[in-house]
mmCIF file of C-alpha atoms in Angstrom:
data_model
loop_
_atom_site.group_PDB
_atom_site.id
_atom_site.type_symbol
_atom_site.label_atom_id
_atom_site.label_comp_id
_atom_site.label_asym_id
_atom_site.label_seq_id
_atom_site.Cartn_x
_atom_site.Cartn_y
_atom_site.Cartn_z
ATOM 1 C CA UNK W 1383 -43.727 97.009 -9.322
ATOM 2 C CA UNK W 1384 -44.492 96.403 -12.755
ATOM 3 C CA UNK W 1385 -48.121 96.074 -14.204
ATOM 4 C CA UNK W 1386 -49.177 94.239 -17.482
ATOM 5 C CA UNK W 1387 -52.567 93.314 -18.725
ATOM 6 C CA UNK W 1388 -53.558 89.847 -18.751
ATOM 7 C CA UNK W 1389 -56.062 88.877 -21.798
ATOM 8 C CA UNK W 1390 -57.222 85.711 -23.535
ATOM 9 C CA UNK W 1391 -56.662 84.724 -27.296
ATOM 10 C CA UNK W 1392 -59.822 86.212 -28.212
ATOM 11 C CA UNK W 1393 -58.721 89.682 -26.523
ATOM 12 C CA UNK W 1394 -60.802 89.339 -23.296
ATOM 13 C CA UNK W 1395 -59.370 91.501 -20.567
ATOM 14 C CA UNK W 1396 -58.784 88.735 -17.441
ATOM 15 C CA UNK W 1397 -56.704 90.962 -15.193
ATOM 16 C CA UNK W 1398 -53.383 92.667 -14.033
ATOM 17 C CA UNK W 1399 -50.089 90.856 -13.709
ATOM 18 C CA UNK W 1400 -48.220 92.387 -10.966
ATOM 19 C CA UNK W 1401 -44.479 92.089 -11.226
ATOM 20 C CA UNK W 1402 -43.272 92.588 -7.528
ATOM 21 C CA UNK W 1403 -39.319 93.236 -6.843
ATOM 22 C CA UNK W 1404 -37.406 93.147 -3.822
ATOM 23 C CA UNK W 1405 -40.138 92.898 -1.084
ATOM 24 C CA UNK W 1406 -38.960 90.013 0.918
ATOM 25 C CA UNK W 1407 -41.804 90.034 3.435
ATOM 26 C CA UNK W 1408 -45.005 91.644 3.295
ATOM 27 C CA UNK W 1409 -46.708 93.767 6.074
ATOM 28 C CA UNK W 1410 -49.444 91.531 6.036
ATOM 29 C CA UNK W 1411 -48.214 88.081 6.664
ATOM 30 C CA UNK W 1412 -49.020 84.238 6.811
ATOM 31 C CA UNK W 1413 -46.904 82.826 9.725
ATOM 32 C CA UNK W 1414 -46.559 79.035 9.916
ATOM 33 C CA UNK W 1415 -45.736 77.016 12.988
ATOM 34 C CA UNK W 1416 -46.710 72.994 11.998
ATOM 35 C CA UNK W 1417 -50.111 73.020 11.825
ATOM 36 C CA UNK W 1418 -51.056 76.193 13.505
ATOM 37 C CA UNK W 1419 -51.275 79.411 11.246
ATOM 38 C CA UNK W 1420 -51.137 83.344 12.107
ATOM 39 C CA UNK W 1421 -51.853 86.051 9.741
ATOM 40 C CA UNK W 1422 -50.321 89.267 11.080
ATOM 41 C CA UNK W 1423 -51.020 93.043 9.778
ATOM 42 C CA UNK W 1424 -47.921 95.210 10.656
ATOM 43 C CA UNK W 1425 -47.376 92.911 13.722
ATOM 44 C CA UNK W 1426 -50.774 92.893 14.871
ATOM 45 C CA UNK W 1427 -52.220 89.043 15.006
ATOM 46 C CA UNK W 1428 -55.381 89.348 12.524
ATOM 47 C CA UNK W 1429 -56.400 85.489 12.544
ATOM 48 C CA UNK W 1430 -55.013 82.577 14.306
ATOM 49 C CA UNK W 1431 -55.799 79.232 13.251
ATOM 50 C CA UNK W 1432 -55.195 75.835 13.328
ATOM 51 C CA UNK W 1433 -55.590 72.946 10.684
ATOM 52 C CA UNK W 1434 -57.372 69.792 11.763
ATOM 53 C CA UNK W 1435 -56.016 66.680 10.970
ATOM 54 C CA UNK W 1436 -56.385 64.814 8.709
ATOM 55 C CA UNK W 1437 -57.071 67.901 6.755
ATOM 56 C CA UNK W 1438 -60.663 68.244 7.126
ATOM 57 C CA UNK W 1439 -60.954 71.841 7.838
ATOM 58 C CA UNK W 1440 -59.863 74.966 9.878
ATOM 59 C CA UNK W 1441 -60.750 76.255 13.576
ATOM 60 C CA UNK W 1442 -59.842 79.945 13.667
ATOM 61 C CA UNK W 1443 -60.382 82.809 15.856
ATOM 62 C CA UNK W 1444 -60.197 85.960 14.368
ATOM 63 C CA UNK W 1445 -59.257 89.507 16.274
ATOM 64 C CA UNK W 1446 -60.736 93.022 15.310
ATOM 65 C CA UNK W 1447 -56.907 94.185 14.371
ATOM 66 C CA UNK W 1448 -57.460 94.172 10.661
ATOM 67 C CA UNK W 1449 -57.537 97.355 8.968
ATOM 68 C CA UNK W 1450 -58.122 97.838 5.048
ATOM 69 C CA UNK W 1451 -55.107 99.145 3.505
ATOM 70 C CA UNK W 1452 -57.530 100.858 0.748
ATOM 71 C CA UNK W 1453 -59.000 104.322 1.647
ATOM 72 C CA UNK W 1454 -62.866 104.434 1.815
ATOM 73 C CA UNK W 1455 -64.171 104.473 -1.714
ATOM 74 C CA UNK W 1456 -66.571 107.373 -2.336
ATOM 75 C CA UNK W 1457 -69.809 107.166 -4.481
ATOM 76 C CA UNK W 1458 -68.440 109.554 -6.903
ATOM 77 C CA UNK W 1459 -65.458 107.175 -7.734
ATOM 78 C CA UNK W 1460 -67.966 104.262 -7.712
ATOM 79 C CA UNK W 1461 -69.866 106.136 -10.559
ATOM 80 C CA UNK W 1462 -66.601 107.214 -12.458
ATOM 81 C CA UNK W 1463 -64.759 103.699 -12.494
ATOM 82 C CA UNK W 1464 -68.337 101.978 -12.959
ATOM 83 C CA UNK W 1465 -68.156 99.047 -15.832
ATOM 84 C CA UNK W 1466 -64.596 99.141 -16.225
ATOM 85 C CA UNK W 1467 -62.906 96.250 -14.406
ATOM 86 C CA UNK W 1468 -59.418 97.527 -15.746
ATOM 87 C CA UNK W 1469 -59.940 100.967 -14.026
ATOM 88 C CA UNK W 1470 -60.822 99.374 -10.989
ATOM 89 C CA UNK W 1471 -57.607 96.678 -10.806
ATOM 90 C CA UNK W 1472 -55.178 99.632 -11.552
ATOM 91 C CA UNK W 1473 -56.855 101.354 -8.463
ATOM 92 C CA UNK W 1474 -56.489 98.083 -6.227
ATOM 93 C CA UNK W 1475 -53.007 97.587 -7.466
ATOM 94 C CA UNK W 1476 -51.763 101.022 -6.454
ATOM 95 C CA UNK W 1477 -52.692 100.803 -3.118
ATOM 96 C CA UNK W 1478 -51.625 96.964 -2.864
ATOM 97 C CA UNK W 1479 -47.996 98.298 -4.290
ATOM 98 C CA UNK W 1480 -47.884 101.702 -2.124
ATOM 99 C CA UNK W 1481 -49.904 101.447 0.842
ATOM 100 C CA UNK W 1482 -48.681 99.488 4.626
ATOM 101 C CA UNK W 1483 -50.538 96.556 5.562
ATOM 102 C CA UNK W 1484 -50.749 95.018 1.987
ATOM 103 C CA UNK W 1485 -49.807 91.109 1.195
ATOM 104 C CA UNK W 1486 -47.537 91.786 -1.802
ATOM 105 C CA UNK W 1487 -44.304 90.277 -1.773
ATOM 106 C CA UNK W 1488 -41.614 89.732 -4.296
ATOM 107 C CA UNK W 1489 -42.646 87.473 -7.113
ATOM 108 C CA UNK W 1490 -45.776 88.016 -9.966
ATOM 109 C CA UNK W 1491 -49.274 88.035 -8.861
ATOM 110 C CA UNK W 1492 -52.619 88.222 -10.843
ATOM 111 C CA UNK W 1493 -55.550 90.856 -9.879
ATOM 112 C CA UNK W 1494 -58.218 89.347 -12.129
ATOM 113 C CA UNK W 1495 -62.367 90.074 -12.253
ATOM 114 C CA UNK W 1496 -62.789 86.176 -12.979
ATOM 115 C CA UNK W 1497 -63.306 84.147 -9.848
ATOM 116 C CA UNK W 1498 -64.436 80.810 -9.481
ATOM 117 C CA UNK W 1499 -66.807 81.918 -6.864
ATOM 118 C CA UNK W 1500 -68.905 83.465 -9.863
ATOM 119 C CA UNK W 1501 -69.190 79.911 -11.539
ATOM 120 C CA UNK W 1502 -70.696 78.020 -8.747
ATOM 121 C CA UNK W 1503 -74.034 79.314 -8.147
ATOM 122 C CA UNK W 1504 -76.940 77.207 -9.526
ATOM 123 C CA UNK W 1505 -79.352 79.051 -11.468
ATOM 124 C CA UNK W 1506 -82.580 78.197 -9.263
ATOM 125 C CA UNK W 1507 -80.354 79.992 -6.440
ATOM 126 C CA UNK W 1508 -80.690 83.765 -5.434
ATOM 127 C CA UNK W 1509 -77.685 85.553 -5.333
ATOM 128 C CA UNK W 1510 -78.422 86.795 -1.517
ATOM 129 C CA UNK W 1511 -78.860 82.869 -0.775
ATOM 130 C CA UNK W 1512 -75.809 82.299 -2.799
ATOM 131 C CA UNK W 1513 -73.455 84.818 -1.473
ATOM 132 C CA UNK W 1514 -74.362 84.031 1.912
ATOM 133 C CA UNK W 1515 -73.308 80.626 1.899
ATOM 134 C CA UNK W 1516 -70.226 81.477 0.823
ATOM 135 C CA UNK W 1517 -69.366 83.435 3.720
ATOM 136 C CA UNK W 1518 -67.731 81.575 6.813
ATOM 137 C CA UNK W 1519 -69.629 82.470 9.769
ATOM 138 C CA UNK W 1520 -68.326 82.660 13.466
ATOM 139 C CA UNK W 1521 -67.146 85.622 15.541
ATOM 140 C CA UNK W 1522 -64.422 85.587 17.071
ATOM 141 C CA UNK W 1523 -64.150 82.261 16.596
ATOM 142 C CA UNK W 1524 -65.416 79.491 14.066
ATOM 143 C CA UNK W 1525 -64.685 76.808 11.724
ATOM 144 C CA UNK W 1526 -63.747 76.329 7.538
ATOM 145 C CA UNK W 1527 -65.319 72.760 6.896
ATOM 146 C CA UNK W 1528 -63.200 71.427 4.002
ATOM 147 C CA UNK W 1529 -65.278 68.239 3.932
ATOM 148 C CA UNK W 1530 -68.731 70.013 3.632
ATOM 149 C CA UNK W 1531 -67.577 72.653 1.409
ATOM 150 C CA UNK W 1532 -64.892 70.625 -0.550
ATOM 151 C CA UNK W 1533 -63.308 73.040 -3.232
ATOM 152 C CA UNK W 1534 -66.297 76.028 -2.684
ATOM 153 C CA UNK W 1535 -63.505 78.146 -1.721
ATOM 154 C CA UNK W 1536 -65.639 80.134 0.828
ATOM 155 C CA UNK W 1537 -65.087 83.982 1.651
ATOM 156 C CA UNK W 1538 -63.818 84.612 5.473
ATOM 157 C CA UNK W 1539 -64.441 87.966 6.524
ATOM 158 C CA UNK W 1540 -61.655 89.247 8.475
ATOM 159 C CA UNK W 1541 -63.804 91.546 10.739
ATOM 160 C CA UNK W 1542 -67.549 90.818 11.503
ATOM 161 C CA UNK W 1543 -69.962 91.652 7.955
ATOM 162 C CA UNK W 1544 -72.146 94.618 8.913
ATOM 163 C CA UNK W 1545 -75.658 94.219 8.707
ATOM 164 C CA UNK W 1546 -78.255 95.249 5.879
ATOM 165 C CA UNK W 1547 -79.276 98.354 8.252
ATOM 166 C CA UNK W 1548 -75.437 99.556 8.788
ATOM 167 C CA UNK W 1549 -75.137 103.354 7.586
ATOM 168 C CA UNK W 1550 -72.167 102.206 5.045
ATOM 169 C CA UNK W 1551 -74.387 99.184 3.794
ATOM 170 C CA UNK W 1552 -77.127 101.134 3.218
ATOM 171 C CA UNK W 1553 -75.251 103.945 1.045
ATOM 172 C CA UNK W 1554 -73.574 100.847 -1.005
ATOM 173 C CA UNK W 1555 -77.157 99.439 -1.343
ATOM 174 C CA UNK W 1556 -78.162 102.443 -3.302
ATOM 175 C CA UNK W 1557 -74.805 102.051 -5.720
ATOM 176 C CA UNK W 1558 -75.881 98.165 -5.720
ATOM 177 C CA UNK W 1559 -79.211 99.209 -7.373
ATOM 178 C CA UNK W 1560 -77.607 101.832 -9.716
ATOM 179 C CA UNK W 1561 -75.100 99.164 -11.094
ATOM 180 C CA UNK W 1562 -72.003 101.330 -9.543
ATOM 181 C CA UNK W 1563 -71.343 98.987 -6.335
ATOM 182 C CA UNK W 1564 -67.049 99.306 -6.434
ATOM 183 C CA UNK W 1565 -65.301 95.540 -6.473
ATOM 184 C CA UNK W 1566 -65.036 93.407 -3.224
ATOM 185 C CA UNK W 1567 -61.140 92.822 -2.903
ATOM 186 C CA UNK W 1568 -60.566 89.092 -2.096
ATOM 187 C CA UNK W 1569 -57.291 87.604 -1.379
ATOM 188 C CA UNK W 1570 -56.499 83.883 -2.292
ATOM 189 C CA UNK W 1571 -54.904 82.107 0.950
ATOM 190 C CA UNK W 1572 -54.255 78.253 0.076
ATOM 191 C CA UNK W 1573 -53.630 77.282 3.712
ATOM 192 C CA UNK W 1574 -56.920 78.432 4.920
ATOM 193 C CA UNK W 1575 -58.581 76.891 1.393
ATOM 194 C CA UNK W 1576 -60.719 80.353 1.257
ATOM 195 C CA UNK W 1577 -60.574 83.823 0.118
ATOM 196 C CA UNK W 1578 -60.037 86.318 2.668
ATOM 197 C CA UNK W 1579 -61.815 90.008 2.368
ATOM 198 C CA UNK W 1580 -58.999 92.416 1.987
ATOM 199 C CA UNK W 1581 -61.425 95.512 1.249
ATOM 200 C CA UNK W 1582 -65.398 95.845 0.658
ATOM 201 C CA UNK W 1583 -66.970 93.888 3.730
ATOM 202 C CA UNK W 1584 -69.678 96.613 3.401
ATOM 203 C CA UNK W 1585 -69.730 96.161 -0.424
ATOM 204 C CA UNK W 1586 -70.351 92.474 0.020
ATOM 205 C CA UNK W 1587 -72.912 93.124 2.582
ATOM 206 C CA UNK W 1588 -74.740 95.410 0.579
ATOM 207 C CA UNK W 1589 -74.857 93.284 -2.669
ATOM 208 C CA UNK W 1590 -76.188 90.224 -0.354
ATOM 209 C CA UNK W 1591 -78.979 92.821 0.840
ATOM 210 C CA UNK W 1592 -79.813 93.721 -2.808
ATOM 211 C CA UNK W 1593 -79.555 90.118 -4.118
ATOM 212 C CA UNK W 1594 -76.923 90.904 -7.053
ATOM 213 C CA UNK W 1595 -74.017 89.637 -7.907
ATOM 214 C CA UNK W 1596 -70.989 91.531 -6.235
ATOM 215 C CA UNK W 1597 -68.084 92.770 -8.771
ATOM 216 C CA UNK W 1598 -64.835 90.811 -7.582
ATOM 217 C CA UNK W 1599 -61.457 91.672 -7.392
ATOM 218 C CA UNK W 1600 -59.189 88.467 -6.548
ATOM 219 C CA UNK W 1601 -55.708 88.530 -5.954
ATOM 220 C CA UNK W 1602 -53.623 85.154 -5.908
ATOM 221 C CA UNK W 1603 -49.655 84.210 -6.377
ATOM 222 C CA UNK W 1604 -48.702 83.071 -9.991
ATOM 223 C CA UNK W 1605 -45.754 81.386 -11.358
ATOM 224 C CA UNK W 1606 -42.710 83.603 -11.008
ATOM 225 C CA UNK W 1607 -40.909 84.431 -14.183
ATOM 226 C CA UNK W 1608 -38.261 81.778 -14.499
ATOM 227 C CA UNK W 1609 -40.620 78.800 -13.562
ATOM 228 C CA UNK W 1610 -42.968 80.317 -16.272
ATOM 229 C CA UNK W 1611 -40.516 80.634 -19.060
ATOM 230 C CA UNK W 1612 -39.199 76.919 -18.276
ATOM 231 C CA UNK W 1613 -42.885 75.496 -18.494
ATOM 232 C CA UNK W 1614 -43.640 77.495 -21.600
ATOM 233 C CA UNK W 1615 -40.615 76.170 -23.214
ATOM 234 C CA UNK W 1616 -42.339 72.534 -22.232
ATOM 235 C CA UNK W 1617 -45.406 73.310 -23.564
ATOM 236 C CA UNK W 1618 -43.951 74.801 -26.756
ATOM 237 C CA UNK W 1619 -41.928 71.256 -27.108
ATOM 238 C CA UNK W 1620 -44.972 69.245 -26.243
ATOM 239 C CA UNK W 1621 -46.501 71.145 -29.026
ATOM 240 C CA UNK W 1622 -44.016 70.869 -32.113
ATOM 241 C CA UNK W 1623 -44.153 67.078 -30.861
ATOM 242 C CA UNK W 1624 -47.579 66.278 -31.641
ATOM 243 C CA UNK W 1625 -47.276 68.124 -34.763
ATOM 244 C CA UNK W 1626 -44.118 66.133 -35.795
ATOM 245 C CA UNK W 1627 -46.113 62.818 -34.796
ATOM 246 C CA UNK W 1628 -49.398 63.976 -36.759
ATOM 247 C CA UNK W 1629 -46.506 64.641 -39.513
ATOM 248 C CA UNK W 1630 -45.378 61.076 -39.063
ATOM 249 C CA UNK W 1631 -48.609 59.459 -39.490
ATOM 250 C CA UNK W 1632 -49.718 61.413 -42.509
ATOM 251 C CA UNK W 1633 -46.323 60.342 -44.413
ATOM 252 C CA UNK W 1634 -47.813 56.700 -43.935
ATOM 253 C CA UNK W 1635 -51.554 56.665 -44.350
ATOM 254 C CA UNK W 1636 -51.992 60.183 -46.475
ATOM 255 C CA UNK W 1637 -53.622 63.539 -46.306
ATOM 256 C CA UNK W 1638 -56.624 62.091 -44.716
ATOM 257 C CA UNK W 1639 -54.762 62.291 -41.313
ATOM 258 C CA UNK W 1640 -55.070 66.020 -40.010
ATOM 259 C CA UNK W 1641 -52.106 67.783 -39.473
ATOM 260 C CA UNK W 1642 -52.844 68.086 -35.734
ATOM 261 C CA UNK W 1643 -53.006 71.842 -35.295
ATOM 262 C CA UNK W 1644 -56.797 71.832 -34.790
ATOM 263 C CA UNK W 1645 -55.948 69.640 -31.628
ATOM 264 C CA UNK W 1646 -52.656 70.847 -30.238
ATOM 265 C CA UNK W 1647 -53.049 74.470 -31.163
ATOM 266 C CA UNK W 1648 -56.227 75.332 -29.176
ATOM 267 C CA UNK W 1649 -54.642 72.881 -26.276
ATOM 268 C CA UNK W 1650 -51.214 74.736 -26.299
ATOM 269 C CA UNK W 1651 -53.200 78.396 -25.979
ATOM 270 C CA UNK W 1652 -55.257 77.140 -23.029
ATOM 271 C CA UNK W 1653 -52.179 75.630 -21.663
ATOM 272 C CA UNK W 1654 -50.253 78.896 -21.808
ATOM 273 C CA UNK W 1655 -53.220 80.859 -20.252
ATOM 274 C CA UNK W 1656 -53.185 78.528 -17.641
ATOM 275 C CA UNK W 1657 -49.563 78.921 -16.756
ATOM 276 C CA UNK W 1658 -49.932 82.728 -17.093
ATOM 277 C CA UNK W 1659 -52.624 82.975 -14.576
ATOM 278 C CA UNK W 1660 -53.211 79.711 -12.403
ATOM 279 C CA UNK W 1661 -52.992 79.930 -8.861
ATOM 280 C CA UNK W 1662 -50.015 79.362 -6.892
ATOM 281 C CA UNK W 1663 -49.421 78.349 -2.870
ATOM 282 C CA UNK W 1664 -49.674 81.012 -0.768
ATOM 283 C CA UNK W 1665 -46.183 81.602 0.725
ATOM 284 C CA UNK W 1666 -45.910 81.151 4.574
ATOM 285 C CA UNK W 1667 -42.894 82.470 6.752
ATOM 286 C CA UNK W 1668 -41.917 80.071 9.561
ATOM 287 C CA UNK W 1669 -43.327 81.907 12.563
ATOM 288 C CA UNK W 1670 -40.169 83.233 15.107
ATOM 289 C CA UNK W 1671 -40.291 80.994 18.209
ATOM 290 C CA UNK W 1672 -42.637 78.422 16.523
ATOM 291 C CA UNK W 1673 -45.673 76.643 18.218
ATOM 292 C CA UNK W 1674 -44.467 78.161 21.738
ATOM 293 C CA UNK W 1675 -44.850 81.717 20.349
ATOM 294 C CA UNK W 1676 -47.936 80.944 18.501
ATOM 295 C CA UNK W 1677 -49.557 79.681 21.568
ATOM 296 C CA UNK W 1678 -48.129 82.383 23.488
ATOM 297 C CA UNK W 1679 -50.196 84.911 20.825
ATOM 298 C CA UNK W 1680 -53.241 82.770 21.064
ATOM 299 C CA UNK W 1681 -53.467 83.273 25.285
ATOM 300 C CA UNK W 1682 -52.707 86.886 24.885
ATOM 301 C CA UNK W 1683 -55.738 87.605 22.114
ATOM 302 C CA UNK W 1684 -58.227 85.259 23.419
ATOM 303 C CA UNK W 1685 -57.927 85.673 27.141
ATOM 304 C CA UNK W 1686 -60.617 84.390 29.249
ATOM 305 C CA UNK W 1687 -62.102 81.991 26.134
ATOM 306 C CA UNK W 1688 -61.265 78.622 25.966
ATOM 307 C CA UNK W 1689 -59.800 78.547 22.583
ATOM 308 C CA UNK W 1690 -58.230 76.671 20.815
ATOM 309 C CA UNK W 1691 -60.364 73.719 21.331
ATOM 310 C CA UNK W 1692 -59.263 70.917 22.814
#
């Protein structure tokens, strides 16, 4: 896997671009069967979901099978990497690439410290209140309400969130107060329209308990190289056409007409950045056996419970 830094035009670090070759199907995988989804890790069902028609939300059933592929983070590592999103990104990227149970597959990905979740909190809302509201509730079953939380891109834990007095949470609360709390690793899954916690359930619980903004690392798919090259070419040609159009106007109306660079230039920069970092839909593989197999798995993991809902 090749890693490369992604920055803005002013040099601000955004994240790591991960170029993954020759990994056809990951060990943490989304399968689809019609309106039904299955998230599986190392062949173990992790999450069953049904997209409610007409696209109003998702009913889900969460098993306790998920295991993080990131080894436990010690306090001394938190202090050593504190304040360096770049170093944390490389730490997570190494485990994403090398450890079993990761969602990476062939293509380009972005592992970024920037997240739309951080931009939605109102100044009058405390961090504890806001981040608590972003957590999808329910275990083992629950509902992701796309109408009530339209485009809020909530956070769905892959196991029950520990309480504020949990021993791990207490340890992380101390790090949160010291400003050395390691990031929470999130994976954007478009079929659920929310983020899954890959690593850091206790760290997020600690941030909520201490009412601080949790440091985040967000993982999502980006454009593959061939699509990126084609769209960059289209963007550059549009930029050149804009400059040519302004040049024709200047030839007719004189130098009082701007040359267009002040408008088209920043637009091109924004477009190129968006093409390089923008989210792409999550791949879902056809579930072998289709809906019948999905229902068989649902019966096995929800035995004795009335799920899915009628």
